PDB file of C-alpha atoms in Angstrom:
ATOM      1  CA  MET A   1     115.282  42.379  80.779  1.00 89.00           C
ATOM      2  CA  ARG A   2     111.621  43.351  81.235  1.00 93.00           C
ATOM      3  CA  TYR A   3     109.615  45.499  78.839  1.00 93.00           C
ATOM      4  CA  ARG A   4     106.164  46.999  78.666  1.00 94.00           C
ATOM      5  CA  VAL A   5     104.679  47.495  75.202  1.00 94.00           C
ATOM      6  CA  ARG A   6     101.587  49.591  74.580  1.00 94.00           C
ATOM      7  CA  HIS A   7     100.141  49.486  71.064  1.00 94.00           C
ATOM      8  CA  ILE A   8      97.200  51.775  70.283  1.00 95.00           C
ATOM      9  CA  THR A   9      95.390  51.618  66.944  1.00 94.00           C
ATOM     10  CA  LYS A  10      92.700  54.187  66.128  1.00 94.00           C
ATOM     11  CA  TYR A  11      90.267  54.290  63.203  1.00 94.00           C
ATOM     12  CA  SER A  12      88.048  57.189  62.176  1.00 94.00           C
ATOM     13  CA  TYR A  13      85.341  56.594  59.558  1.00 93.00           C
ATOM     14  CA  GLY A  14      83.626  58.992  57.164  1.00 89.00           C
ATOM     15  CA  ALA A  15      80.212  57.710  58.248  1.00 92.00           C
ATOM     16  CA  PRO A  16      78.978  55.442  61.043  1.00 92.00           C
ATOM     17  CA  VAL A  17      79.970  51.774  60.840  1.00 93.00           C
ATOM     18  CA  SER A  18      76.974  49.638  61.735  1.00 92.00           C
ATOM     19  CA  LEU A  19      78.817  46.340  62.236  1.00 92.00           C
ATOM     20  CA  CYS A  20      82.420  45.097  62.215  1.00 93.00           C
ATOM     21  CA  TYR A  21      84.267  41.814  62.618  1.00 95.00           C
ATOM     22  CA  ASN A  22      88.004  41.868  63.335  1.00 95.00           C
ATOM     23  CA  MET A  23      90.959  39.594  64.039  1.00 94.00           C
ATOM     24  CA  ALA A  24      94.176  40.923  65.590  1.00 94.00           C
ATOM     25  CA  HIS A  25      97.744  39.629  65.918  1.00 93.00           C
ATOM     26  CA  LEU A  26      98.690  41.992  68.726  1.00 92.00           C
ATOM     27  CA  LEU A  27      99.029  39.629  71.669  1.00 88.00           C
ATOM     28  CA  PRO A  28     102.508  38.345  72.597  1.00 84.00           C
ATOM     29  CA  ARG A  29     103.692  34.788  72.272  1.00 90.00           C
ATOM     30  CA  ASP A  30     106.090  32.899  74.501  1.00 93.00           C
ATOM     31  CA  THR A  31     109.340  31.731  72.916  1.00 93.00           C
ATOM     32  CA  GLN A  32     112.535  30.064  74.087  1.00 90.00           C
ATOM     33  CA  HIS A  33     113.883  33.461  75.166  1.00 92.00           C
ATOM     34  CA  GLN A  34     110.706  35.455  75.794  1.00 94.00           C
ATOM     35  CA  ARG A  35     107.906  35.137  78.338  1.00 94.00           C
ATOM     36  CA  CYS A  36     104.725  37.172  78.590  1.00 93.00           C
ATOM     37  CA  LEU A  37     104.028  38.248  82.177  1.00 94.00           C
ATOM     38  CA  ASN A  38     100.596  39.823  81.647  1.00 93.00           C
ATOM     39  CA  GLN A  39      98.475  41.425  78.968  1.00 93.00           C
ATOM     40  CA  LYS A  40      95.480  43.747  78.772  1.00 94.00           C
ATOM     41  CA  VAL A  41      93.209  44.507  75.824  1.00 94.00           C
ATOM     42  CA  ARG A  42      90.765  47.428  75.812  1.00 95.00           C
ATOM     43  CA  ILE A  43      88.491  48.033  72.830  1.00 96.00           C
ATOM     44  CA  THR A  44      86.224  51.051  72.375  1.00 95.00           C
ATOM     45  CA  PRO A  45      83.300  50.783  71.684  1.00 95.00           C
ATOM     46  CA  LEU A  46      82.854  47.695  73.821  1.00 95.00           C
ATOM     47  CA  PRO A  47      82.598  44.537  71.672  1.00 95.00           C
ATOM     48  CA  VAL A  48      79.519  42.375  71.928  1.00 94.00           C
ATOM     49  CA  TYR A  49      81.760  39.369  71.331  1.00 92.00           C
ATOM     50  CA  GLN A  50      85.464  38.798  72.050  1.00 92.00           C
ATOM     51  CA  ASN A  51      87.534  35.632  72.058  1.00 93.00           C
ATOM     52  CA  GLU A  52      91.215  34.704  72.204  1.00 92.00           C
ATOM     53  CA  SER A  53      92.575  31.817  70.163  1.00 94.00           C
ATOM     54  CA  THR A  54      95.704  30.397  68.507  1.00 94.00           C
ATOM     55  CA  ASP A  55      96.318  30.343  64.778  1.00 95.00           C
ATOM     56  CA  TYR A  56      97.997  27.704  62.586  1.00 95.00           C
ATOM     57  CA  PHE A  57     101.479  29.026  63.403  1.00 96.00           C
ATOM     58  CA  GLY A  58     100.895  29.070  67.165  1.00 95.00           C
ATOM     59  CA  ASN A  59     100.430  32.848  67.355  1.00 96.00           C
ATOM     60  CA  GLN A  60      97.930  34.280  69.800  1.00 94.00           C
ATOM     61  CA  THR A  61      94.967  35.987  68.151  1.00 94.00           C
ATOM     62  CA  PHE A  62      91.858  37.698  69.375  1.00 93.00           C
ATOM     63  CA  TYR A  63      88.579  38.153  67.574  1.00 95.00           C
ATOM     64  CA  PHE A  64      86.001  40.773  68.344  1.00 96.00           C
ATOM     65  CA  SER A  65      82.725  42.042  66.940  1.00 96.00           C
ATOM     66  CA  ILE A  66      81.090  45.440  67.467  1.00 95.00           C
ATOM     67  CA  GLN A  67      77.403  45.601  66.672  1.00 93.00           C
ATOM     68  CA  GLU A  68      76.591  49.217  67.478  1.00 92.00           C
ATOM     69  CA  ALA A  69      76.985  52.233  65.197  1.00 94.00           C
ATOM     70  CA  HIS A  70      80.349  53.929  65.630  1.00 93.00           C
ATOM     71  CA  LYS A  71      82.512  56.450  63.773  1.00 93.00           C
ATOM     72  CA  LYS A  72      85.642  55.699  65.794  1.00 94.00           C
ATOM     73  CA  LEU A  73      87.342  52.477  66.869  1.00 95.00           C
ATOM     74  CA  GLU A  74      90.250  52.158  69.293  1.00 96.00           C
ATOM     75  CA  ILE A  75      92.225  48.997  70.159  1.00 96.00           C
ATOM     76  CA  ASP A  76      94.548  49.525  73.121  1.00 96.00           C
ATOM     77  CA  VAL A  77      96.849  46.581  73.964  1.00 95.00           C
ATOM     78  CA  THR A  78      99.366  46.610  76.832  1.00 96.00           C
ATOM     79  CA  CYS A  79     101.735  43.679  77.479  1.00 95.00           C
ATOM     80  CA  ASP A  80     104.635  43.054  79.844  1.00 95.00           C
ATOM     81  CA  PHE A  81     107.504  40.822  78.691  1.00 91.00           C
ATOM     82  CA  GLU A  82     110.577  39.234  80.178  1.00 94.00           C
ATOM     83  CA  ILE A  83     113.383  38.559  77.710  1.00 93.00           C
ATOM     84  CA  THR A  84     116.509  36.489  78.292  1.00 92.00           C
ATOM     85  CA  PRO A  85     119.421  37.765  76.175  1.00 91.00           C
ATOM     86  CA  ILE A  86     120.725  35.366  73.547  1.00 88.00           C
ATOM     87  CA  ASP A  87     124.430  34.509  73.651  1.00 88.00           C
ATOM     88  CA  LEU A  88     125.108  35.179  69.989  1.00 88.00           C
ATOM     89  CA  GLU A  89     128.713  33.998  70.095  1.00 88.00           C
ATOM     90  CA  THR A  90     127.565  30.603  71.396  1.00 86.00           C
ATOM     91  CA  TYR A  91     125.014  30.468  68.579  1.00 85.00           C
ATOM     92  CA  LYS A  92     127.720  31.119  66.007  1.00 86.00           C
ATOM     93  CA  ALA A  93     129.986  28.451  67.509  1.00 88.00           C
ATOM     94  CA  LYS A  94     127.268  25.780  67.628  1.00 89.00           C
ATOM     95  CA  SER A  95     126.111  26.128  64.044  1.00 91.00           C
ATOM     96  CA  THR A  96     128.392  24.188  61.701  1.00 93.00           C
ATOM     97  CA  ILE A  97     126.061  23.142  58.890  1.00 96.00           C
ATOM     98  CA  SER A  98     126.832  24.481  55.417  1.00 97.00           C
ATOM     99  CA  CYS A  99     124.286  25.819  52.941  1.00 98.00           C
ATOM    100  CA  GLY A 100     124.711  22.727  50.785  1.00 97.00           C
ATOM    101  CA  GLN A 101     124.256  20.379  53.743  1.00 97.00           C
ATOM    102  CA  LEU A 102     121.119  22.236  54.827  1.00 97.00           C
ATOM    103  CA  ARG A 103     119.614  21.990  51.349  1.00 97.00           C
ATOM    104  CA  ALA A 104     120.368  18.259  51.223  1.00 96.00           C
ATOM    105  CA  LEU A 105     118.972  17.707  54.717  1.00 95.00           C
ATOM    106  CA  LEU A 106     115.630  19.255  53.836  1.00 95.00           C
ATOM    107  CA  LYS A 107     115.260  17.049  50.786  1.00 93.00           C
ATOM    108  CA  ALA A 108     115.015  14.074  53.159  1.00 92.00           C
ATOM    109  CA  PRO A 109     113.978  15.470  56.578  1.00 92.00           C
ATOM    110  CA  SER A 110     114.239  13.064  59.512  1.00 90.00           C
ATOM    111  CA  THR A 111     112.673  15.031  62.386  1.00 93.00           C
ATOM    112  CA  PRO A 112     109.309  16.786  62.876  1.00 93.00           C
ATOM    113  CA  GLU A 113     111.106  20.145  63.056  1.00 94.00           C
ATOM    114  CA  GLU A 114     112.836  19.552  59.735  1.00 95.00           C
ATOM    115  CA  ARG A 115     109.596  18.477  58.085  1.00 95.00           C
ATOM    116  CA  LEU A 116     107.793  21.587  59.345  1.00 95.00           C
ATOM    117  CA  ALA A 117     110.654  23.772  58.130  1.00 96.00           C
ATOM    118  CA  LYS A 118     110.043  22.602  54.549  1.00 95.00           C
ATOM    119  CA  GLU A 119     106.836  24.652  54.518  1.00 96.00           C
ATOM    120  CA  TYR A 120     108.985  27.776  54.637  1.00 98.00           C
ATOM    121  CA  LEU A 121     110.686  26.825  51.378  1.00 97.00           C
ATOM    122  CA  LEU A 122     107.476  27.397  49.428  1.00 97.00           C
ATOM    123  CA  ASP A 123     105.942  30.492  47.890  1.00 97.00           C
ATOM    124  CA  SER A 124     103.449  32.430  50.007  1.00 97.00           C
ATOM    125  CA  SER A 125     100.958  35.157  49.207  1.00 95.00           C
ATOM    126  CA  GLN A 126     103.455  38.033  49.451  1.00 96.00           C
ATOM    127  CA  VAL A 127     106.765  36.243  48.869  1.00 97.00           C
ATOM    128  CA  ARG A 128     107.360  34.479  45.554  1.00 96.00           C
ATOM    129  CA  ARG A 129     110.594  32.797  44.548  1.00 97.00           C
ATOM    130  CA  SER A 130     112.168  34.116  41.353  1.00 96.00           C
ATOM    131  CA  LYS A 131     115.276  33.933  39.195  1.00 97.00           C
ATOM    132  CA  ALA A 132     116.093  37.568  40.014  1.00 97.00           C
ATOM    133  CA  LEU A 133     116.053  36.876  43.741  1.00 97.00           C
ATOM    134  CA  GLN A 134     118.074  33.707  43.271  1.00 97.00           C
ATOM    135  CA  ASP A 135     120.714  35.533  41.252  1.00 97.00           C
ATOM    136  CA  TYR A 136     120.989  38.292  43.857  1.00 97.00           C
ATOM    137  CA  ALA A 137     121.645  35.832  46.705  1.00 97.00           C
ATOM    138  CA  ALA A 138     123.457  32.948  44.987  1.00 97.00           C
ATOM    139  CA  GLU A 139     126.999  34.298  45.411  1.00 97.00           C
ATOM    140  CA  VAL A 140     126.503  34.490  49.194  1.00 98.00           C
ATOM    141  CA  PHE A 141     124.820  31.124  49.847  1.00 98.00           C
ATOM    142  CA  THR A 142     127.368  28.861  48.178  1.00 97.00           C
ATOM    143  CA  GLU A 143     127.442  25.115  48.834  1.00 97.00           C
ATOM    144  CA  ASP A 144     130.409  25.010  51.226  1.00 97.00           C
ATOM    145  CA  LYS A 145     129.770  28.219  53.181  1.00 97.00           C
ATOM    146  CA  ASN A 146     128.524  28.010  56.789  1.00 97.00           C
ATOM    147  CA  ALA A 147     124.780  28.743  56.650  1.00 97.00           C
ATOM    148  CA  LEU A 148     124.712  31.018  59.701  1.00 97.00           C
ATOM    149  CA  LYS A 149     127.747  33.022  58.558  1.00 96.00           C
ATOM    150  CA  ALA A 150     126.285  33.275  55.058  1.00 97.00           C
ATOM    151  CA  THR A 151     123.031  34.656  56.473  1.00 98.00           C
ATOM    152  CA  LEU A 152     124.974  37.201  58.521  1.00 97.00           C
ATOM    153  CA  GLU A 153     126.844  38.221  55.373  1.00 97.00           C
ATOM    154  CA  PHE A 154     123.592  38.509  53.429  1.00 98.00           C
ATOM    155  CA  THR A 155     121.995  40.563  56.208  1.00 98.00           C
ATOM    156  CA  HIS A 156     124.912  42.994  55.953  1.00 97.00           C
ATOM    157  CA  LYS A 157     124.592  43.017  52.162  1.00 98.00           C
ATOM    158  CA  LEU A 158     120.957  44.137  52.394  1.00 97.00           C
ATOM    159  CA  PHE A 159     121.803  46.739  55.035  1.00 96.00           C
ATOM    160  CA  SER A 160     124.631  48.152  52.933  1.00 97.00           C
ATOM    161  CA  GLU A 161     122.910  48.162  49.539  1.00 97.00           C
ATOM    162  CA  PHE A 162     119.383  49.291  50.477  1.00 97.00           C
ATOM    163  CA  THR A 163     118.078  52.596  51.825  1.00 95.00           C
ATOM    164  CA  PHE A 164     115.347  52.846  54.438  1.00 94.00           C
ATOM    165  CA  ASP A 165     112.680  55.042  52.848  1.00 93.00           C
ATOM    166  CA  PRO A 166     108.997  54.776  53.861  1.00 90.00           C
ATOM    167  CA  ASN A 167     107.891  56.780  50.824  1.00 92.00           C
ATOM    168  CA  THR A 168     108.965  54.333  48.120  1.00 92.00           C
ATOM    169  CA  THR A 169     106.858  51.235  48.861  1.00 92.00           C
ATOM    170  CA  THR A 170     103.464  50.046  50.067  1.00 89.00           C
ATOM    171  CA  VAL A 171     102.281  46.748  51.531  1.00 85.00           C
ATOM    172  CA  ALA A 172     101.653  45.512  47.975  1.00 87.00           C
ATOM    173  CA  THR A 173     104.982  46.512  46.368  1.00 92.00           C
ATOM    174  CA  PRO A 174     106.454  43.479  44.499  1.00 93.00           C
ATOM    175  CA  LEU A 175     109.822  42.182  45.668  1.00 95.00           C
ATOM    176  CA  GLU A 176     111.358  42.628  42.218  1.00 94.00           C
ATOM    177  CA  GLN A 177     110.555  46.357  42.447  1.00 95.00           C
ATOM    178  CA  VAL A 178     112.123  46.588  45.908  1.00 96.00           C
ATOM    179  CA  LEU A 179     115.191  44.813  44.546  1.00 96.00           C
ATOM    180  CA  GLU A 180     115.434  47.162  41.578  1.00 96.00           C
ATOM    181  CA  GLN A 181     114.930  50.451  43.434  1.00 96.00           C
ATOM    182  CA  ARG A 182     117.074  49.399  46.422  1.00 96.00           C
ATOM    183  CA  SER A 183     114.813  51.047  49.011  1.00 96.00           C
ATOM    184  CA  GLY A 184     111.893  50.278  51.318  1.00 95.00           C
ATOM    185  CA  VAL A 185     111.046  49.651  54.961  1.00 94.00           C
ATOM    186  CA  CYS A 186     111.647  46.838  57.431  1.00 94.00           C
ATOM    187  CA  GLN A 187     108.761  44.773  56.050  1.00 95.00           C
ATOM    188  CA  ASP A 188     110.215  45.008  52.525  1.00 96.00           C
ATOM    189  CA  PHE A 189     113.693  44.014  53.697  1.00 97.00           C
ATOM    190  CA  ALA A 190     112.310  41.040  55.649  1.00 97.00           C
ATOM    191  CA  HIS A 191     110.248  39.900  52.655  1.00 98.00           C
ATOM    192  CA  LEU A 192     113.198  40.374  50.316  1.00 98.00           C
ATOM    193  CA  ALA A 193     115.511  38.330  52.531  1.00 98.00           C
ATOM    194  CA  ILE A 194     112.903  35.575  52.824  1.00 98.00           C
ATOM    195  CA  GLY A 195     112.334  35.540  49.066  1.00 98.00           C
ATOM    196  CA  CYS A 196     116.065  35.332  48.382  1.00 98.00           C
ATOM    197  CA  LEU A 197     116.610  32.539  50.900  1.00 98.00           C
ATOM    198  CA  ARG A 198     113.721  30.494  49.547  1.00 98.00           C
ATOM    199  CA  SER A 199     114.922  31.097  45.997  1.00 98.00           C
ATOM    200  CA  VAL A 200     118.274  29.461  46.863  1.00 98.00           C
ATOM    201  CA  GLY A 201     116.576  26.550  48.647  1.00 97.00           C
ATOM    202  CA  LEU A 202     116.814  27.659  52.290  1.00 98.00           C
ATOM    203  CA  PRO A 203     113.823  27.938  54.684  1.00 98.00           C
ATOM    204  CA  ALA A 204     112.962  31.376  56.050  1.00 98.00           C
ATOM    205  CA  ARG A 205     110.022  32.833  57.951  1.00 98.00           C
ATOM    206  CA  TYR A 206     108.663  36.297  58.698  1.00 98.00           C
ATOM    207  CA  MET A 207     108.999  37.716  62.224  1.00 97.00           C
ATOM    208  CA  SER A 208     106.687  40.441  63.510  1.00 96.00           C
ATOM    209  CA  GLY A 209     106.976  42.387  66.720  1.00 94.00           C
ATOM    210  CA  TYR A 210     108.579  45.441  68.274  1.00 92.00           C
ATOM    211  CA  LEU A 211     112.021  46.942  68.605  1.00 89.00           C
ATOM    212  CA  GLU A 212     113.128  49.035  71.546  1.00 85.00           C
ATOM    213  CA  THR A 213     114.502  52.370  70.364  1.00 81.00           C
ATOM    214  CA  LEU A 214     116.684  54.451  72.659  1.00 75.00           C
ATOM    215  CA  PRO A 215     116.881  58.285  72.594  1.00 72.00           C
ATOM    216  CA  PRO A 216     120.180  60.122  72.149  1.00 71.00           C
ATOM    217  CA  PRO A 217     122.204  60.538  75.363  1.00 75.00           C
ATOM    218  CA  GLY A 218     120.733  63.173  77.641  1.00 73.00           C
ATOM    219  CA  GLN A 219     117.342  63.219  75.935  1.00 73.00           C
ATOM    220  CA  GLU A 220     114.095  61.833  77.333  1.00 70.00           C
ATOM    221  CA  LYS A 221     112.367  59.016  75.482  1.00 66.00           C
ATOM    222  CA  LEU A 222     109.148  60.199  73.828  1.00 61.00           C
ATOM    223  CA  ILE A 223     105.934  58.255  74.288  1.00 61.00           C
ATOM    224  CA  GLY A 224     104.375  56.562  71.279  1.00 52.00           C
ATOM    225  CA  VAL A 225     107.251  57.028  68.823  1.00 59.00           C
ATOM    226  CA  ASP A 226     108.303  53.380  68.632  1.00 73.00           C
ATOM    227  CA  ALA A 227     106.857  51.231  65.869  1.00 74.00           C
ATOM    228  CA  SER A 228     106.013  47.731  64.853  1.00 87.00           C
ATOM    229  CA  HIS A 229     109.012  45.984  63.364  1.00 93.00           C
ATOM    230  CA  ALA A 230     109.714  43.097  61.000  1.00 95.00           C
ATOM    231  CA  TRP A 231     112.705  40.820  60.531  1.00 97.00           C
ATOM    232  CA  PHE A 232     113.277  37.202  59.444  1.00 98.00           C
ATOM    233  CA  ALA A 233     114.534  33.858  60.702  1.00 98.00           C
ATOM    234  CA  ILE A 234     116.256  30.906  59.057  1.00 98.00           C
ATOM    235  CA  PHE A 235     116.010  27.291  60.207  1.00 97.00           C
ATOM    236  CA  LEU A 236     119.280  25.701  61.328  1.00 96.00           C
ATOM    237  CA  PRO A 237     118.971  22.155  62.734  1.00 94.00           C
ATOM    238  CA  GLU A 238     121.532  22.662  65.523  1.00 92.00           C
ATOM    239  CA  LEU A 239     119.779  25.781  66.849  1.00 93.00           C
ATOM    240  CA  GLY A 240     116.227  25.861  65.506  1.00 94.00           C
ATOM    241  CA  TRP A 241     115.005  29.170  64.091  1.00 96.00           C
ATOM    242  CA  VAL A 242     117.688  31.866  64.222  1.00 96.00           C
ATOM    243  CA  GLU A 243     116.671  35.512  63.734  1.00 96.00           C
ATOM    244  CA  PHE A 244     118.292  38.273  61.662  1.00 97.00           C
ATOM    245  CA  ASP A 245     117.379  41.950  61.288  1.00 96.00           C
ATOM    246  CA  PRO A 246     118.476  43.373  57.897  1.00 96.00           C
ATOM    247  CA  THR A 247     117.105  46.832  58.701  1.00 94.00           C
ATOM    248  CA  ASN A 248     119.658  47.198  61.504  1.00 94.00           C
ATOM    249  CA  ASP A 249     122.324  44.687  60.366  1.00 95.00           C
ATOM    250  CA  LEU A 250     122.259  42.493  63.470  1.00 93.00           C
ATOM    251  CA  MET A 251     121.076  39.286  65.092  1.00 94.00           C
ATOM    252  CA  PRO A 252     118.338  40.079  67.651  1.00 92.00           C
ATOM    253  CA  SER A 253     119.265  39.423  71.262  1.00 89.00           C
ATOM    254  CA  ASP A 254     117.206  41.281  73.893  1.00 88.00           C
ATOM    255  CA  GLN A 255     115.690  44.364  72.217  1.00 88.00           C
ATOM    256  CA  HIS A 256     113.407  42.578  69.721  1.00 91.00           C
ATOM    257  CA  ILE A 257     110.001  41.553  71.093  1.00 92.00           C
ATOM    258  CA  VAL A 258     108.169  38.878  69.098  1.00 94.00           C
ATOM    259  CA  THR A 259     104.397  38.981  68.705  1.00 94.00           C
ATOM    260  CA  ALA A 260     103.909  36.586  65.792  1.00 96.00           C
ATOM    261  CA  TRP A 261     105.565  34.703  62.931  1.00 97.00           C
ATOM    262  CA  GLY A 262     104.409  33.190  59.674  1.00 97.00           C
ATOM    263  CA  ARG A 263     105.262  32.785  55.996  1.00 98.00           C
ATOM    264  CA  ASP A 264     104.958  36.536  55.349  1.00 97.00           C
ATOM    265  CA  TYR A 265     103.169  39.683  56.530  1.00 96.00           C
ATOM    266  CA  ALA A 266      99.774  38.445  55.349  1.00 95.00           C
ATOM    267  CA  ASP A 267      99.859  35.659  57.957  1.00 96.00           C
ATOM    268  CA  VAL A 268     100.413  38.067  60.863  1.00 96.00           C
ATOM    269  CA  THR A 269      98.663  41.302  59.884  1.00 93.00           C
ATOM    270  CA  PRO A 270      98.215  43.271  63.140  1.00 92.00           C
ATOM    271  CA  LEU A 271      94.532  43.946  62.436  1.00 91.00           C
ATOM    272  CA  GLN A 272      92.233  42.752  59.698  1.00 91.00           C
ATOM    273  CA  GLY A 273      88.494  42.492  59.338  1.00 90.00           C
ATOM    274  CA  VAL A 274      85.264  43.540  57.684  1.00 92.00           C
ATOM    275  CA  ILE A 275      83.158  46.661  58.245  1.00 90.00           C
ATOM    276  CA  PHE A 276      79.648  47.449  57.066  1.00 92.00           C
ATOM    277  CA  GLU A 277      79.008  50.981  55.797  1.00 87.00           C
ATOM    278  CA  GLY A 278      81.490  53.587  57.098  1.00 78.00           C
ATOM    279  CA  GLY A 279      81.120  56.046  54.243  1.00 76.00           C
ATOM    280  CA  GLY A 280      83.794  54.465  52.054  1.00 75.00           C
ATOM    281  CA  SER A 281      86.671  56.263  53.777  1.00 81.00           C
ATOM    282  CA  GLN A 282      88.710  55.776  56.909  1.00 86.00           C
ATOM    283  CA  GLN A 283      91.777  57.154  58.646  1.00 91.00           C
ATOM    284  CA  MET A 284      94.093  55.065  60.801  1.00 90.00           C
ATOM    285  CA  SER A 285      96.722  56.093  63.327  1.00 91.00           C
ATOM    286  CA  VAL A 286      99.069  53.854  65.302  1.00 91.00           C
ATOM    287  CA  SER A 287     101.013  54.643  68.463  1.00 90.00           C
ATOM    288  CA  VAL A 288     103.574  52.223  69.906  1.00 91.00           C
ATOM    289  CA  ASP A 289     105.532  52.669  73.107  1.00 91.00           C
ATOM    290  CA  VAL A 290     108.239  50.197  74.225  1.00 91.00           C
ATOM    291  CA  ARG A 291     109.663  50.824  77.698  1.00 90.00           C
ATOM    292  CA  ARG A 292     112.041  48.978  79.998  1.00 89.00           C
ATOM    293  CA  LEU A 293     110.603  48.152  83.403  1.00 89.00           C
TER     294      LEU A 293
END
């Protein structure tokens, strides 16, 4: 399957910005099942400096600096992908390790992959382990239960018990509040799943990217109505990192497009930076379009 993703971010400032420095996680990364065919970045006003690089987690980044006065900023990124569908039934058949075995394995890792996975057992800036999270997940991730099946069960638990509501949380909403109010958005559900998994001693990481959305039968797909998406992955030694989407109660196969991964959202923020002046106020709009080629 081939996709084209166009992600446009626009900023409007209350007063001219004299200088800005920015870093973006908007470029695609190649994975076992995903290959980037081409990419194009257009920034207005034209940056005086621009450079692509790779961060600690292997994600593609690009830095840019604008050194002329501007009241508007636009970052327009277009990428073409080729995705090979994942045979989920084969995944389920191959993974035999139990939750207890996985916990024991990571106490004495024997491979580079297992040692790197231990990093995703630790607290990060936006995901902290807690007794409340542990208690919520403990009955699912029992010692003898198959780790992949337990994660599928937990994904369904989140989907069934939480309501998608973009008006109840912000980027800074604590996980305990999300757990208590039982509502949030995809980022909250990914963070909550990661926090619960880490709290019961299992490694989990944050996945950032896009999800293809299809219009109802007979209706034309609108441009720009797709959105950035977030889900999570758990490390299983037989398979590597296996992804789960609690917002939609499924294991991603060929409709999830990965741009970056890290410990949590703070590691893969789509755009972050520093501006000088700007009048103390700004407005941002984002348009995302995911289309099959």
